[in-house]
């Protein structure tokens, strides 16, 4: 399989605990390359758009409040089979179910405050990358 790009967010629980570097170390050790990265304060509108697919879920309000509670680091990662690979490296959504050595097992506080986001499919990766990065900000 060719190199594939995925969209990643280091979430507020991780940035607030100064874990950006620790998370990036796991990403890089797993063979994924950080080809774009910036620290931003998400607006409520950006968070609502980003998680729009979850709008009807009971945790939506909580999720949006959390995502704007502190800065986040948005990233584009690149690697062989990058989308699925990063999902593996992140671990299960609920850290109680996450495998040893995964980012969520190591660092997540709870199912809501779970340290990282990663795209789940090629179409969503493309949309999510485009929401936060211009083409010339991504340098492979
Ligand atoms: P993932 O982030 O693993 O792709 P998801 O897309 O199902 O998981 O959900 C997006 C985010 O919503 C997730 O990272 C944290 C939050 N979330 C999901 N399920 C939740 C729940 N049962 N309670 C609280 N927050 C939840
Ligand atoms: Mg998801």
Coordinates of N, CA and C and ligand atoms in Angstrom, one line a residue:
X1 N 0.9 -1.2 0.0 CA 0.0 0.0 0.0 C 0.9 1.3 0.0
X2 N 0.4 2.3 -0.7 CA 1.2 3.5 -0.8 C 1.1 4.3 0.5
X3 N 1.9 5.4 0.6 CA 1.8 6.3 1.8 C 0.4 6.9 1.8
X4 N -0.1 7.0 3.0 CA -1.5 7.5 3.2 C -1.5 8.5 4.3
X5 N -2.2 9.6 4.2 CA -2.3 10.6 5.2 C -3.5 10.6 6.0
X6 N -3.4 10.9 7.3 CA -4.5 10.9 8.2 C -4.5 12.2 9.0
X7 N -5.6 12.6 9.6 CA -5.7 13.8 10.4 C -5.7 13.4 11.8
X8 N -5.0 14.1 12.6 CA -4.8 13.9 14.1 C -5.0 15.1 14.9
X9 N -5.6 15.0 16.0 CA -5.7 16.1 17.0 C -5.1 15.6 18.3
X10 N -4.2 16.3 18.9 CA -3.8 16.1 20.3 C -4.8 17.0 21.1
X11 N -5.6 16.4 21.9 CA -6.8 17.0 22.5 C -6.4 17.8 23.7
X12 N -7.4 18.6 24.2 CA -7.1 19.5 25.4 C -6.6 18.8 26.6
X13 N -7.1 17.6 26.9 CA -6.6 17.0 28.2 C -5.1 16.7 28.1
X14 N -4.6 16.4 26.8 CA -3.2 16.2 26.6 C -2.3 17.4 26.6
X15 N -2.8 18.4 25.9 CA -2.0 19.7 25.8 C -2.0 20.3 27.2
X16 N -3.1 20.2 27.9 CA -3.1 20.9 29.3 C -2.1 20.2 30.2
X17 N -1.8 18.9 30.0 CA -0.8 18.2 30.9 C 0.6 18.2 30.2
X18 N 0.8 19.1 29.2 CA 2.1 19.2 28.6 C 2.6 17.9 28.0
X19 N 1.6 17.2 27.3 CA 2.0 15.9 26.8 C 2.1 15.9 25.3
X20 N 2.2 17.0 24.6 CA 2.3 17.1 23.2 C 3.6 16.3 22.7
X21 N 4.7 16.5 23.3 CA 5.9 15.8 22.9 C 5.8 14.3 23.2
X22 N 5.2 13.9 24.3 CA 5.1 12.5 24.7 C 4.2 11.8 23.6
X23 N 3.1 12.4 23.3 CA 2.2 11.8 22.2 C 3.0 11.8 20.9
X24 N 3.7 12.8 20.6 CA 4.4 12.8 19.3 C 5.5 11.7 19.3
X25 N 6.1 11.5 20.4 CA 7.1 10.4 20.5 C 6.5 9.0 20.1
X26 N 5.3 8.8 20.6 CA 4.7 7.5 20.3 C 4.3 7.4 18.8
X27 N 3.8 8.6 18.3 CA 3.5 8.6 16.9 C 4.7 8.3 16.0
X28 N 5.8 9.0 16.3 CA 7.0 8.9 15.5 C 7.7 7.5 15.7
X29 N 7.7 6.9 16.9 CA 8.2 5.6 17.1 C 7.4 4.5 16.4
X30 N 6.1 4.8 16.1 CA 5.3 3.9 15.4 C 5.5 4.0 13.9
X31 N 6.4 4.9 13.4 CA 6.7 5.0 12.0 C 5.9 5.9 11.2
X32 N 5.1 6.7 12.0 CA 4.3 7.7 11.3 C 5.0 9.1 11.3
X33 N 5.0 9.8 10.1 CA 5.7 11.0 10.0 C 4.7 12.2 10.2
X34 N 5.1 13.2 11.0 CA 4.3 14.4 11.2 C 4.6 15.4 10.0
X35 N 3.7 15.5 9.0 CA 4.0 16.3 7.8 C 3.3 17.6 7.9
X36 N 2.5 17.9 8.9 CA 2.0 19.2 9.2 C 1.5 19.2 10.7
X37 N 1.7 20.4 11.3 CA 1.3 20.5 12.7 C 1.2 22.0 13.1
X38 N 0.1 22.3 13.8 CA 0.0 23.6 14.5 C -0.9 23.5 15.7
X39 N -0.6 24.4 16.6 CA -1.3 24.5 17.9 C -2.3 25.6 17.7
X40 N -3.6 25.3 18.0 CA -4.7 26.3 17.8 C -5.7 26.2 18.9
X41 N -6.4 27.3 19.1 CA -7.6 27.3 20.0 C -8.8 27.1 19.1
X42 N -9.4 26.0 19.2 CA -10.6 25.7 18.3 C -11.7 26.6 18.8
X43 N -12.5 27.1 17.8 CA -13.7 27.8 18.2 C -14.9 26.8 18.3
X44 N -15.9 27.3 19.0 CA -17.1 26.4 19.1 C -17.6 26.0 17.7
X45 N -17.7 26.9 16.8 CA -18.2 26.6 15.5 C -17.3 25.5 14.8
X46 N -16.0 25.7 14.9 CA -15.1 24.7 14.3 C -15.3 23.3 15.0
X47 N -15.4 23.3 16.3 CA -15.6 22.0 17.0 C -16.9 21.3 16.6
X48 N -18.0 22.2 16.5 CA -19.3 21.6 16.1 C -19.3 21.1 14.7
X49 N -18.6 21.8 13.8 CA -18.5 21.3 12.4 C -17.7 20.0 12.4
X50 N -16.5 20.0 13.1 CA -15.6 18.8 13.1 C -16.4 17.6 13.6
X51 N -17.1 17.7 14.7 CA -17.8 16.5 15.2 C -19.3 16.5 14.8
X52 N -19.6 17.1 13.7 CA -21.0 17.2 13.3 C -21.7 15.8 13.2
X53 N -21.0 14.8 12.8 CA -21.5 13.4 12.7 C -22.1 13.0 14.0
X54 N -21.6 13.5 15.1 CA -22.1 13.1 16.5 C -23.1 14.1 17.1
X55 N -23.6 15.0 16.2 CA -24.5 16.0 16.7 C -25.7 15.5 17.6
X56 N -26.3 14.3 17.2 CA -27.4 13.8 17.8 C -27.1 12.9 19.1
X57 N -25.8 12.7 19.3 CA -25.4 11.8 20.4 C -25.6 12.6 21.7
X58 N -25.9 11.9 22.8 CA -26.1 12.6 24.1 C -24.9 13.3 24.6
X59 N -23.7 12.9 24.2 CA -22.4 13.5 24.7 C -21.9 14.7 23.9
X60 N -22.7 15.1 22.8 CA -22.2 16.1 21.9 C -21.8 17.4 22.5
X61 N -22.7 17.9 23.4 CA -22.4 19.2 24.1 C -21.2 19.1 24.9
X62 N -21.1 18.1 25.6 CA -19.9 17.8 26.5 C -18.6 17.8 25.6
X63 N -18.7 17.1 24.5 CA -17.6 16.9 23.6 C -17.1 18.2 23.0
X64 N -18.1 19.0 22.6 CA -17.7 20.3 22.0 C -17.1 21.2 23.1
X65 N -17.7 21.2 24.3 CA -17.2 22.0 25.4 C -15.7 21.6 25.7
X66 N -15.5 20.3 25.8 CA -14.2 19.8 26.0 C -13.2 20.2 25.0
X67 N -13.6 20.1 23.7 CA -12.6 20.4 22.6 C -12.2 21.9 22.5
X68 N -13.0 22.7 23.2 CA -12.6 24.2 23.2 C -12.1 24.6 24.5
X69 N -11.9 23.7 25.4 CA -11.5 24.0 26.8 C -10.1 24.4 27.0
X70 N -9.3 24.1 26.0 CA -7.8 24.4 26.0 C -7.3 24.3 24.6
X71 N -6.1 24.8 24.3 CA -5.6 24.6 22.9 C -5.5 23.1 22.5
X72 N -5.5 22.9 21.2 CA -5.3 21.6 20.7 C -4.1 21.7 19.7
X73 N -3.5 20.5 19.3 CA -2.5 20.5 18.3 C -3.1 19.7 17.1
X74 N -3.3 20.3 16.0 CA -3.8 19.6 14.8 C -2.6 19.2 14.0
X75 N -2.8 18.0 13.4 CA -1.6 17.4 12.7 C -2.1 16.6 11.4
X76 N -1.2 16.5 10.5 CA -1.4 15.6 9.4 C -0.2 14.5 9.6
X77 N -0.6 13.3 9.6 CA 0.4 12.2 9.8 C 0.4 11.4 8.5
X78 N 1.6 10.9 8.1 CA 1.7 10.1 6.9 C 2.5 8.8 7.2
X79 N 2.0 7.8 6.6 CA 2.7 6.5 6.7 C 2.1 5.4 5.9
X80 N 2.7 4.3 5.8 CA 2.1 3.1 5.1 C 0.8 2.8 5.8
X81 N -0.3 2.7 5.1 CA -1.6 2.4 5.7 C -1.9 3.3 6.9
X82 N -1.6 4.6 6.7 CA -1.5 5.6 7.8 C -2.8 5.7 8.6
X83 N -4.0 5.6 7.9 CA -5.2 5.8 8.7 C -5.4 4.7 9.7
X84 N -5.3 3.4 9.2 CA -5.5 2.3 10.1 C -4.4 2.2 11.1
X85 N -3.2 2.5 10.7 CA -2.0 2.4 11.6 C -2.2 3.4 12.7
X86 N -2.6 4.6 12.5 CA -2.8 5.6 13.6 C -3.9 5.1 14.5
X87 N -5.0 4.6 14.0 CA -6.1 4.1 14.8 C -5.5 3.0 15.8
X88 N -4.6 2.2 15.3 CA -3.9 1.2 16.2 C -3.1 1.8 17.3
X89 N -2.3 2.8 16.8 CA -1.4 3.5 17.8 C -2.2 4.3 18.8
X90 N -3.4 4.8 18.4 CA -4.2 5.6 19.4 C -4.8 4.6 20.5
X91 N -5.3 3.5 20.0 CA -6.0 2.6 20.9 C -7.5 2.9 20.9
X92 N -8.2 2.0 21.7 CA -9.7 2.1 21.7 C -10.2 3.4 22.2
X93 N -11.4 3.8 21.8 CA -12.0 5.1 22.2 C -12.0 5.2 23.8
X94 N -12.4 4.1 24.4 CA -12.4 4.1 25.9 C -11.1 3.6 26.4
X95 N -10.3 4.4 27.1 CA -9.0 3.9 27.5 C -9.0 2.6 28.3
X96 N -10.1 2.3 29.0 CA -10.2 1.0 29.7 C -10.1 -0.2 28.8
X97 N -10.4 0.0 27.5 CA -10.4 -1.0 26.5 C -9.1 -0.9 25.6
X98 N -8.3 0.0 25.8 CA -7.2 0.3 24.9 C -6.0 -0.7 25.3
X99 N -5.3 -1.1 24.2 CA -4.2 -2.0 24.4 C -3.0 -1.3 25.0
X100 N -2.2 -2.1 25.7 CA -0.9 -1.6 26.3 C -0.1 -0.9 25.2
X101 N 0.5 0.2 25.6 CA 1.4 0.9 24.7 C 0.8 1.9 23.8
X102 N -0.6 1.9 23.7 CA -1.3 2.8 22.9 C -1.3 4.2 23.6
X103 N -1.5 5.2 22.8 CA -1.6 6.6 23.3 C -2.7 6.7 24.4
X104 N -3.9 6.1 24.1 CA -5.0 6.3 25.0 C -4.8 5.4 26.3
X105 N -4.1 4.3 26.2 CA -3.8 3.5 27.4 C -2.8 4.3 28.2
X106 N -1.8 4.9 27.6 CA -0.8 5.6 28.3 C -1.3 6.9 28.9
X107 N -2.2 7.6 28.2 CA -2.4 9.0 28.6 C -3.9 9.4 28.8
X108 N -4.8 8.7 28.2 CA -6.2 9.2 28.2 C -6.8 9.2 29.7
X109 N -7.6 10.1 30.0 CA -8.2 10.2 31.3 C -9.6 9.5 31.4
X110 N -10.3 9.4 30.3 CA -11.6 8.8 30.3 C -12.1 8.7 28.8
X111 N -13.3 8.1 28.6 CA -13.8 8.0 27.2 C -14.0 9.3 26.6
X112 N -14.3 10.3 27.3 CA -14.5 11.7 26.8 C -13.2 12.4 26.6
X113 N -12.4 12.3 27.6 CA -11.1 13.1 27.6 C -10.0 12.1 27.2
X114 N -10.0 11.7 25.9 CA -9.1 10.6 25.5 C -8.0 10.9 24.6
X115 N -7.5 12.1 24.8 CA -6.1 12.6 24.4 C -5.9 12.8 22.9
X116 N -6.5 12.0 22.1 CA -6.2 12.1 20.6 C -7.4 11.8 19.8
X117 N -7.4 12.4 18.6 CA -8.4 12.0 17.5 C -7.6 11.5 16.3
X118 N -8.1 10.5 15.6 CA -7.6 10.1 14.3 C -8.7 9.8 13.4
X119 N -8.5 10.1 12.1 CA -9.6 9.9 11.1 C -9.9 8.4 11.0
X120 N -11.1 8.1 10.6 CA -11.5 6.7 10.6 C -11.6 6.1 9.2
X121 N -11.4 6.9 8.1 CA -11.5 6.4 6.7 C -10.9 7.4 5.8
X122 N -10.6 7.0 4.6 CA -10.0 7.9 3.6 C -10.8 9.2 3.3
X123 N -12.2 9.0 3.2 CA -13.0 10.2 2.9 C -13.0 11.2 4.0
X124 N -13.1 10.6 5.3 CA -13.1 11.6 6.4 C -11.8 12.2 6.6
X125 N -10.7 11.4 6.4 CA -9.3 12.0 6.5 C -9.2 13.2 5.6
X126 N -9.7 13.1 4.4 CA -9.5 14.2 3.4 C -10.3 15.4 3.8
X127 N -11.5 15.2 4.3 CA -12.4 16.3 4.7 C -11.8 17.0 6.0
X128 N -11.3 16.2 6.9 CA -10.8 16.7 8.2 C -9.5 17.5 7.9
X129 N -8.6 16.9 7.1 CA -7.4 17.7 6.8 C -7.7 19.0 6.2
X130 N -8.6 19.0 5.2 CA -9.0 20.3 4.5 C -9.7 21.3 5.5
X131 N -10.3 20.8 6.6 CA -10.9 21.8 7.5 C -9.8 22.6 8.2
X132 N -8.6 22.1 8.4 CA -7.6 22.7 9.2 C -6.3 23.1 8.5
X133 N -6.1 22.5 7.3 CA -4.8 22.8 6.6 C -5.0 23.2 5.2
X134 N -4.3 24.2 4.7 CA -4.1 24.5 3.3 C -3.1 23.6 2.7
X135 N -3.2 23.3 1.5 CA -2.3 22.3 0.8 C -0.8 22.6 1.0
X136 N -0.5 23.9 1.0 CA 0.9 24.3 1.1 C 1.4 24.3 2.5
X137 N 0.6 24.0 3.5 CA 1.0 23.8 4.9 C 1.5 22.4 5.2
X138 N 1.2 21.5 4.2 CA 1.6 20.1 4.4 C 2.8 19.8 3.6
X139 N 3.9 19.4 4.3 CA 5.1 19.1 3.6 C 5.6 17.7 3.9
X140 N 5.5 16.9 2.9 CA 5.8 15.4 3.2 C 7.3 15.1 3.0
Ligands
LIG1 P1 -13.0 7.9 18.2 O1 -12.5 9.2 18.8 O2 -12.2 6.7 18.7 O3 -13.0 7.9 16.7 P2 -15.9 8.3 18.2 O4 -15.7 8.8 16.8 O5 -16.9 7.2 18.4 O6 -14.5 7.8 18.7 O7 -16.3 9.4 19.1 C1 -15.7 10.7 19.0 C2 -15.4 11.3 20.4 O8 -16.6 11.5 21.1 C3 -14.5 10.3 21.3 O9 -13.2 10.4 21.0 C4 -14.9 10.8 22.6 C5 -16.4 11.2 22.5 N1 -17.2 10.1 22.9 C6 -17.5 8.9 22.2 N2 -18.2 8.1 22.9 C7 -18.5 8.7 24.1 C8 -19.2 8.4 25.3 N3 -19.9 7.2 25.4 N4 -19.2 9.3 26.3 C9 -18.5 10.4 26.2 N5 -17.8 10.8 25.1 C10 -17.8 10.0 24.1
LIG2 MG1 -14.2 8.9 15.3

